[in-house]
Amino acid sequence: MNYQKLITEVYGDVQQMGLCGKVASYIPELASMNVEKFGISLITTDGTVYEVGDTYEKFSIQSISKAFTLAMVFATEGENLWKRVGVEPSGNPFNSLSQLEYENGIPRNPFINAGALVVTDIIRTKSEVPLEDIIKYIHSLANSNTIASNKKIALSELKNSSRNKALAYFMKSFGNIESRIDKLIETYCYQCAIEMTCTELAQAFLLFANHGKNPTTREQLLTTSQTKRINAIMQTCGFYDEAGEFAFKVGLPGKSGVGGGIAAVLPGKFSVVVWSPGLNQKGNSLKGMKALELLTTKLGSSVF
Ligand code: GLN
């Protein structure tokens, strides 16, 4: 398969469609992103890198960080994790409060904000330096030592985090959060503000395409079964209330973020990252969704 030709073609086709979308503005610092940016990186499991467009520019990974924190916590907690967070799609926006009430403070899945807060809470209770540990983990996967959290973006979200705090306080009332809420939200905002390039992110995501092996060190970080489960959660919950649409059109497990990134994998074959900051109404990258739809359609292959 000529992957370079494939992604170059997809890139050109999407550019011609004139899709635009809206940059996330509820985190004010993200509102200044250039909506024209667009990059695609695809890395096969043998480590060959294919790139087109703005693949060397760092962007805010936002909710894609939730796939990494889930991997860290699942490896240490094992099945016990599912006592505190579910594995069902929510069908609701990522920051929805309503479901939590009738489900007694147990979030539907680890990718809605409530679930990700529980996961980060577990990291916080086990580590003196939770953010450093998250960044170290991603460094090792991406084989890069230039990955950091953008303080301006983190503080911008922190100042506008009433809803995430509400989710956390609500879960704490059910005994499902141990940390102090201000500290938890701080770690969460800094984790979401981690910046990576398309290629760094695709390299790190090879973990999920490679049956749980660290793509850099070849260390087995997750069992094959754990990797299968994370991929299943990405497939069913990685795009919030658009997860069905993503499965329908793209057919790959993946995770999106409001920074405009989408990371996805075809297990055993490749990881792929698309970045374009213009979002659709559900908070997923408009060009990113279209590019991945064209990619699996032209390829004639997906997990289905
Ligand atoms: N930090 C963002 C938030 O909590 C992440 C949301 C996202 O990328 N979907 O609102």
Short mmCIF file of C-alpha atoms and ligand atoms in Angstrom, two decimals:
data_model
loop_
_atom_site.label_atom_id
_atom_site.label_comp_id
_atom_site.label_asym_id
_atom_site.label_seq_id
_atom_site.Cartn_x
_atom_site.Cartn_y
_atom_site.Cartn_z
CA MET A 1 0.00 0.00 0.00
CA ASN A 2 1.31 3.43 -0.98
CA TYR A 3 0.32 5.32 2.19
CA GLN A 4 2.07 8.52 1.10
CA LYS A 5 -0.03 8.66 -2.05
CA LEU A 6 -3.15 7.84 -0.06
CA ILE A 7 -2.78 10.60 2.56
CA THR A 8 -1.66 13.15 -0.05
CA GLU A 9 -4.77 12.40 -2.09
CA VAL A 10 -7.03 12.58 0.96
CA TYR A 11 -5.42 15.88 1.99
CA GLY A 12 -6.00 17.38 -1.47
CA ASP A 13 -9.59 16.15 -1.68
CA VAL A 14 -10.49 17.57 1.74
CA GLN A 15 -8.82 20.93 0.96
CA GLN A 16 -10.98 21.23 -2.14
CA MET A 17 -14.20 20.77 -0.16
CA GLY A 18 -13.84 24.16 1.54
CA LEU A 19 -14.91 22.82 4.95
CA CYS A 20 -14.37 25.33 7.70
CA GLY A 21 -15.82 24.65 11.14
CA LYS A 22 -15.41 26.75 14.26
CA VAL A 23 -12.41 26.96 16.55
CA ALA A 24 -13.24 26.12 20.19
CA SER A 25 -13.77 29.37 22.05
CA TYR A 26 -15.03 28.24 25.46
CA ILE A 27 -11.34 27.95 26.33
CA PRO A 28 -10.42 31.53 25.29
CA GLU A 29 -6.77 30.76 24.60
CA LEU A 30 -7.78 28.14 21.98
CA ALA A 31 -9.81 30.72 20.06
CA SER A 32 -6.67 32.17 18.47
CA MET A 33 -5.79 28.93 16.64
CA ASN A 34 -5.48 29.31 12.89
CA VAL A 35 -8.46 27.52 11.36
CA GLU A 36 -6.49 26.96 8.11
CA LYS A 37 -4.03 24.53 9.72
CA PHE A 38 -4.32 20.97 8.47
CA GLY A 39 -1.96 18.04 8.81
CA ILE A 40 -2.05 14.25 8.53
CA SER A 41 0.57 11.83 9.90
CA LEU A 42 0.28 8.08 9.45
CA ILE A 43 2.79 5.66 10.97
CA THR A 44 2.77 1.95 10.20
CA THR A 45 3.51 -0.54 12.97
CA ASP A 46 7.00 -1.08 11.54
CA GLY A 47 7.67 2.61 12.33
CA THR A 48 7.53 4.09 8.81
CA VAL A 49 6.27 7.69 8.92
CA TYR A 50 4.09 9.31 6.23
CA GLU A 51 3.19 13.00 6.50
CA VAL A 52 1.40 15.75 4.65
CA GLY A 53 0.60 19.36 5.63
CA ASP A 54 1.18 20.95 9.04
CA THR A 55 2.53 17.87 10.78
CA TYR A 56 5.39 19.58 12.63
CA GLU A 57 3.34 22.14 14.47
CA LYS A 58 2.43 21.56 18.11
CA PHE A 59 -1.26 21.69 18.95
CA SER A 60 -3.30 21.26 22.11
CA ILE A 61 -4.17 17.59 22.42
CA GLN A 62 -7.03 18.31 24.89
CA SER A 63 -9.26 15.23 25.29
CA ILE A 64 -6.88 12.97 23.35
CA SER A 65 -4.84 13.03 26.60
CA LYS A 66 -7.64 10.92 28.11
CA ALA A 67 -6.52 7.90 26.08
CA PHE A 68 -3.04 8.13 27.64
CA THR A 69 -4.25 8.62 31.22
CA LEU A 70 -6.65 5.70 30.75
CA ALA A 71 -3.78 3.50 29.53
CA MET A 72 -1.64 4.48 32.55
CA VAL A 73 -4.39 3.77 35.05
CA PHE A 74 -5.74 0.58 33.46
CA ALA A 75 -2.24 -0.92 33.55
CA THR A 76 -1.96 -0.37 37.31
CA GLU A 77 -5.58 -0.77 38.48
CA GLY A 78 -6.70 -3.57 36.16
CA GLU A 79 -10.36 -4.50 36.27
CA ASN A 80 -10.87 -2.63 39.57
CA LEU A 81 -11.00 0.54 37.53
CA TRP A 82 -14.47 -0.38 36.26
CA LYS A 83 -15.90 -0.06 39.77
CA ARG A 84 -15.43 3.70 39.47
CA VAL A 85 -16.12 4.34 35.80
CA GLY A 86 -18.31 2.55 33.22
CA VAL A 87 -17.68 1.46 29.64
CA GLU A 88 -20.95 2.44 27.94
CA PRO A 89 -21.28 5.20 25.38
CA SER A 90 -23.02 8.23 26.84
CA GLY A 91 -24.72 9.65 23.76
CA ASN A 92 -24.24 12.99 25.52
CA PRO A 93 -21.84 15.91 25.06
CA PHE A 94 -18.43 15.51 26.75
CA ASN A 95 -19.24 17.85 29.62
CA SER A 96 -22.79 16.72 30.36
CA LEU A 97 -23.93 16.68 33.99
CA SER A 98 -27.35 15.07 33.78
CA GLN A 99 -26.44 11.37 33.47
CA LEU A 100 -24.23 11.49 36.56
CA GLU A 101 -27.14 12.10 38.85
CA TYR A 102 -29.19 9.04 38.04
CA GLU A 103 -26.06 6.89 37.77
CA ASN A 104 -24.97 7.77 41.31
CA GLY A 105 -21.77 9.57 40.47
CA ILE A 106 -20.29 6.73 38.36
CA PRO A 107 -19.49 8.25 34.95
CA ARG A 108 -20.58 6.34 31.88
CA ASN A 109 -17.08 5.97 30.41
CA PRO A 110 -13.50 7.26 30.83
CA PHE A 111 -13.69 9.70 27.89
CA ILE A 112 -16.49 12.01 28.94
CA ASN A 113 -15.05 14.68 31.22
CA ALA A 114 -16.50 13.12 34.39
CA GLY A 115 -14.86 9.77 33.61
CA ALA A 116 -11.56 11.38 32.71
CA LEU A 117 -11.63 13.26 36.02
CA VAL A 118 -11.98 9.95 37.90
CA VAL A 119 -8.99 8.56 35.95
CA THR A 120 -6.88 11.63 36.72
CA ASP A 121 -7.98 11.41 40.36
CA ILE A 122 -6.53 7.87 40.50
CA ILE A 123 -3.23 9.10 39.04
CA ARG A 124 -3.19 11.94 41.60
CA THR A 125 -3.74 9.63 44.55
CA LYS A 126 -0.85 7.36 43.44
CA SER A 127 1.69 10.00 42.45
CA GLU A 128 3.42 12.96 44.11
CA VAL A 129 3.95 14.53 40.68
CA PRO A 130 0.95 13.50 38.57
CA LEU A 131 1.43 15.91 35.66
CA GLU A 132 5.13 15.07 35.37
CA ASP A 133 4.25 11.38 35.34
CA ILE A 134 1.67 11.86 32.57
CA ILE A 135 4.15 13.84 30.48
CA LYS A 136 6.91 11.30 31.13
CA TYR A 137 4.63 8.51 29.94
CA ILE A 138 3.78 10.37 26.73
CA HIS A 139 7.48 11.29 26.21
CA SER A 140 8.41 7.67 26.31
CA LEU A 141 5.68 6.61 23.86
CA ALA A 142 6.37 9.46 21.43
CA ASN A 143 10.15 9.13 21.70
CA SER A 144 10.40 12.90 22.05
CA ASN A 145 11.60 15.08 24.89
CA THR A 146 10.01 18.27 23.65
CA ILE A 147 6.50 17.52 24.84
CA ALA A 148 5.13 19.94 27.42
CA SER A 149 1.92 21.47 28.69
CA ASN A 150 1.09 24.99 27.52
CA LYS A 151 0.63 27.05 30.70
CA LYS A 152 -1.38 29.81 28.99
CA ILE A 153 -3.93 27.31 27.66
CA ALA A 154 -4.09 25.44 30.98
CA LEU A 155 -4.70 28.67 32.92
CA SER A 156 -7.24 29.83 30.36
CA GLU A 157 -9.23 26.62 30.87
CA LEU A 158 -8.72 26.74 34.64
CA LYS A 159 -10.32 30.18 34.77
CA ASN A 160 -13.31 28.79 32.89
CA SER A 161 -13.71 25.47 34.62
CA SER A 162 -16.93 25.87 36.59
CA ARG A 163 -18.59 23.00 34.77
CA ASN A 164 -15.70 20.58 35.23
CA LYS A 165 -15.56 21.58 38.91
CA ALA A 166 -19.30 20.94 39.19
CA LEU A 167 -18.79 17.44 37.73
CA ALA A 168 -15.97 16.76 40.18
CA TYR A 169 -17.83 18.06 43.27
CA PHE A 170 -20.87 16.06 42.30
CA MET A 171 -18.85 12.84 42.03
CA LYS A 172 -17.08 13.65 45.30
CA SER A 173 -20.48 13.75 47.01
CA PHE A 174 -20.85 10.08 45.99
CA GLY A 175 -17.34 9.25 47.25
CA ASN A 176 -15.98 8.75 43.71
CA ILE A 177 -13.29 11.47 43.89
CA GLU A 178 -10.54 11.51 46.52
CA SER A 179 -8.46 14.55 45.55
CA ARG A 180 -9.09 18.14 46.52
CA ILE A 181 -11.21 19.49 43.66
CA ASP A 182 -9.05 22.54 42.91
CA LYS A 183 -5.94 20.34 42.67
CA LEU A 184 -7.71 17.75 40.51
CA ILE A 185 -9.03 20.35 38.06
CA GLU A 186 -5.58 21.92 37.88
CA THR A 187 -3.95 18.61 36.93
CA TYR A 188 -6.75 17.93 34.44
CA CYS A 189 -6.40 21.33 32.72
CA TYR A 190 -2.61 20.96 32.45
CA GLN A 191 -3.02 17.43 31.10
CA CYS A 192 -5.44 18.66 28.41
CA ALA A 193 -3.06 21.53 27.55
CA ILE A 194 -0.24 19.15 26.56
CA GLU A 195 0.96 20.03 23.06
CA MET A 196 2.20 17.59 20.43
CA THR A 197 2.69 17.48 16.69
CA CYS A 198 0.65 15.14 14.47
CA THR A 199 3.70 12.92 14.06
CA GLU A 200 4.50 12.77 17.79
CA LEU A 201 0.92 11.90 18.55
CA ALA A 202 0.76 9.24 15.84
CA GLN A 203 3.99 7.76 17.20
CA ALA A 204 2.54 7.64 20.74
CA PHE A 205 -0.74 6.14 19.48
CA LEU A 206 1.13 3.20 17.98
CA LEU A 207 0.76 1.79 21.53
CA PHE A 208 -2.87 1.02 20.63
CA ALA A 209 -2.04 -0.29 17.14
CA ASN A 210 0.76 -2.47 18.52
CA HIS A 211 -1.18 -4.61 21.02
CA GLY A 212 0.01 -2.56 24.00
CA LYS A 213 3.74 -2.42 23.27
CA ASN A 214 5.56 0.84 23.87
CA PRO A 215 6.43 1.79 20.27
CA THR A 216 9.81 3.18 21.37
CA THR A 217 11.10 0.71 23.97
CA ARG A 218 9.01 -2.33 22.87
CA GLU A 219 8.09 -2.82 26.55
CA GLN A 220 4.65 -4.44 26.98
CA LEU A 221 2.73 -1.66 28.80
CA LEU A 222 -0.76 -3.09 28.36
CA THR A 223 -1.82 -6.68 27.84
CA THR A 224 -3.39 -7.58 24.50
CA SER A 225 -6.73 -7.80 26.27
CA GLN A 226 -6.33 -4.38 27.91
CA THR A 227 -5.42 -2.86 24.53
CA LYS A 228 -8.48 -4.45 22.97
CA ARG A 229 -10.63 -2.93 25.70
CA ILE A 230 -9.20 0.57 25.33
CA ASN A 231 -9.68 0.36 21.57
CA ALA A 232 -13.27 -0.78 22.13
CA ILE A 233 -13.91 2.22 24.39
CA MET A 234 -12.32 4.53 21.81
CA GLN A 235 -14.58 3.03 19.16
CA THR A 236 -17.77 3.42 21.17
CA CYS A 237 -17.02 6.56 23.23
CA GLY A 238 -14.08 8.41 21.64
CA PHE A 239 -16.24 11.02 19.90
CA TYR A 240 -18.90 11.66 22.55
CA ASP A 241 -22.33 11.97 20.97
CA GLU A 242 -20.79 11.47 17.53
CA ALA A 243 -19.16 8.09 18.25
CA GLY A 244 -21.79 6.25 16.20
CA GLU A 245 -21.25 8.57 13.25
CA PHE A 246 -17.47 8.10 13.46
CA ALA A 247 -17.83 4.30 13.55
CA PHE A 248 -20.30 4.49 10.66
CA LYS A 249 -18.19 6.73 8.44
CA VAL A 250 -14.62 5.92 9.48
CA GLY A 251 -14.64 2.58 11.28
CA LEU A 252 -11.53 2.99 13.41
CA PRO A 253 -11.08 3.30 17.18
CA GLY A 254 -10.01 6.86 17.88
CA LYS A 255 -10.06 9.85 20.17
CA SER A 256 -10.79 13.48 19.39
CA GLY A 257 -10.00 16.72 21.20
CA VAL A 258 -11.31 20.28 20.98
CA GLY A 259 -7.84 21.41 19.85
CA GLY A 260 -8.88 19.90 16.49
CA GLY A 261 -6.86 16.69 16.71
CA ILE A 262 -8.13 13.19 16.01
CA ALA A 263 -5.93 10.16 16.67
CA ALA A 264 -7.05 6.74 15.42
CA VAL A 265 -5.63 3.27 14.84
CA LEU A 266 -6.08 0.31 12.56
CA PRO A 267 -4.80 -2.36 14.98
CA GLY A 268 -1.85 -4.32 13.64
CA LYS A 269 -1.42 -1.87 10.73
CA PHE A 270 -1.04 1.82 11.56
CA SER A 271 -1.88 4.85 13.68
CA VAL A 272 -3.07 8.05 12.05
CA VAL A 273 -3.46 11.61 13.34
CA VAL A 274 -5.31 14.40 11.62
CA TRP A 275 -5.23 17.95 12.94
CA SER A 276 -7.44 20.81 11.82
CA PRO A 277 -8.79 23.25 14.45
CA GLY A 278 -12.19 23.95 12.85
CA LEU A 279 -14.76 21.91 14.80
CA ASN A 280 -18.28 20.74 14.02
CA GLN A 281 -21.15 21.25 16.47
CA LYS A 282 -20.24 18.16 18.47
CA GLY A 283 -16.71 19.45 19.11
CA ASN A 284 -14.92 17.14 16.65
CA SER A 285 -12.61 18.37 13.86
CA LEU A 286 -14.64 18.84 10.70
CA LYS A 287 -11.79 18.27 8.24
CA GLY A 288 -10.37 15.57 10.50
CA MET A 289 -13.58 13.52 10.38
CA LYS A 290 -13.85 13.92 6.61
CA ALA A 291 -10.17 13.06 6.03
CA LEU A 292 -10.45 9.84 8.02
CA GLU A 293 -13.68 8.92 6.28
CA LEU A 294 -11.96 9.29 2.89
CA LEU A 295 -8.88 7.46 4.15
CA THR A 296 -10.67 4.26 5.17
CA THR A 297 -12.98 4.46 2.15
CA LYS A 298 -10.10 4.74 -0.34
CA LEU A 299 -8.13 2.13 1.61
CA GLY A 300 -11.09 -0.24 1.57
CA SER A 301 -10.18 -1.32 5.08
CA SER A 302 -11.26 -0.53 8.64
CA VAL A 303 -11.88 -2.56 11.79
CA PHE A 304 -15.18 -3.65 10.26
N1 GLN B 1 -10.17 20.36 28.30
C1 GLN B 1 -11.40 20.22 27.57
C2 GLN B 1 -12.61 20.25 28.51
O1 GLN B 1 -12.60 19.67 29.55
C3 GLN B 1 -11.35 18.96 26.77
C4 GLN B 1 -12.62 18.73 25.96
C5 GLN B 1 -12.39 18.01 24.67
O2 GLN B 1 -11.30 18.02 24.07
N2 GLN B 1 -13.44 17.44 24.15
O3 GLN B 1 -13.60 20.85 28.23
#
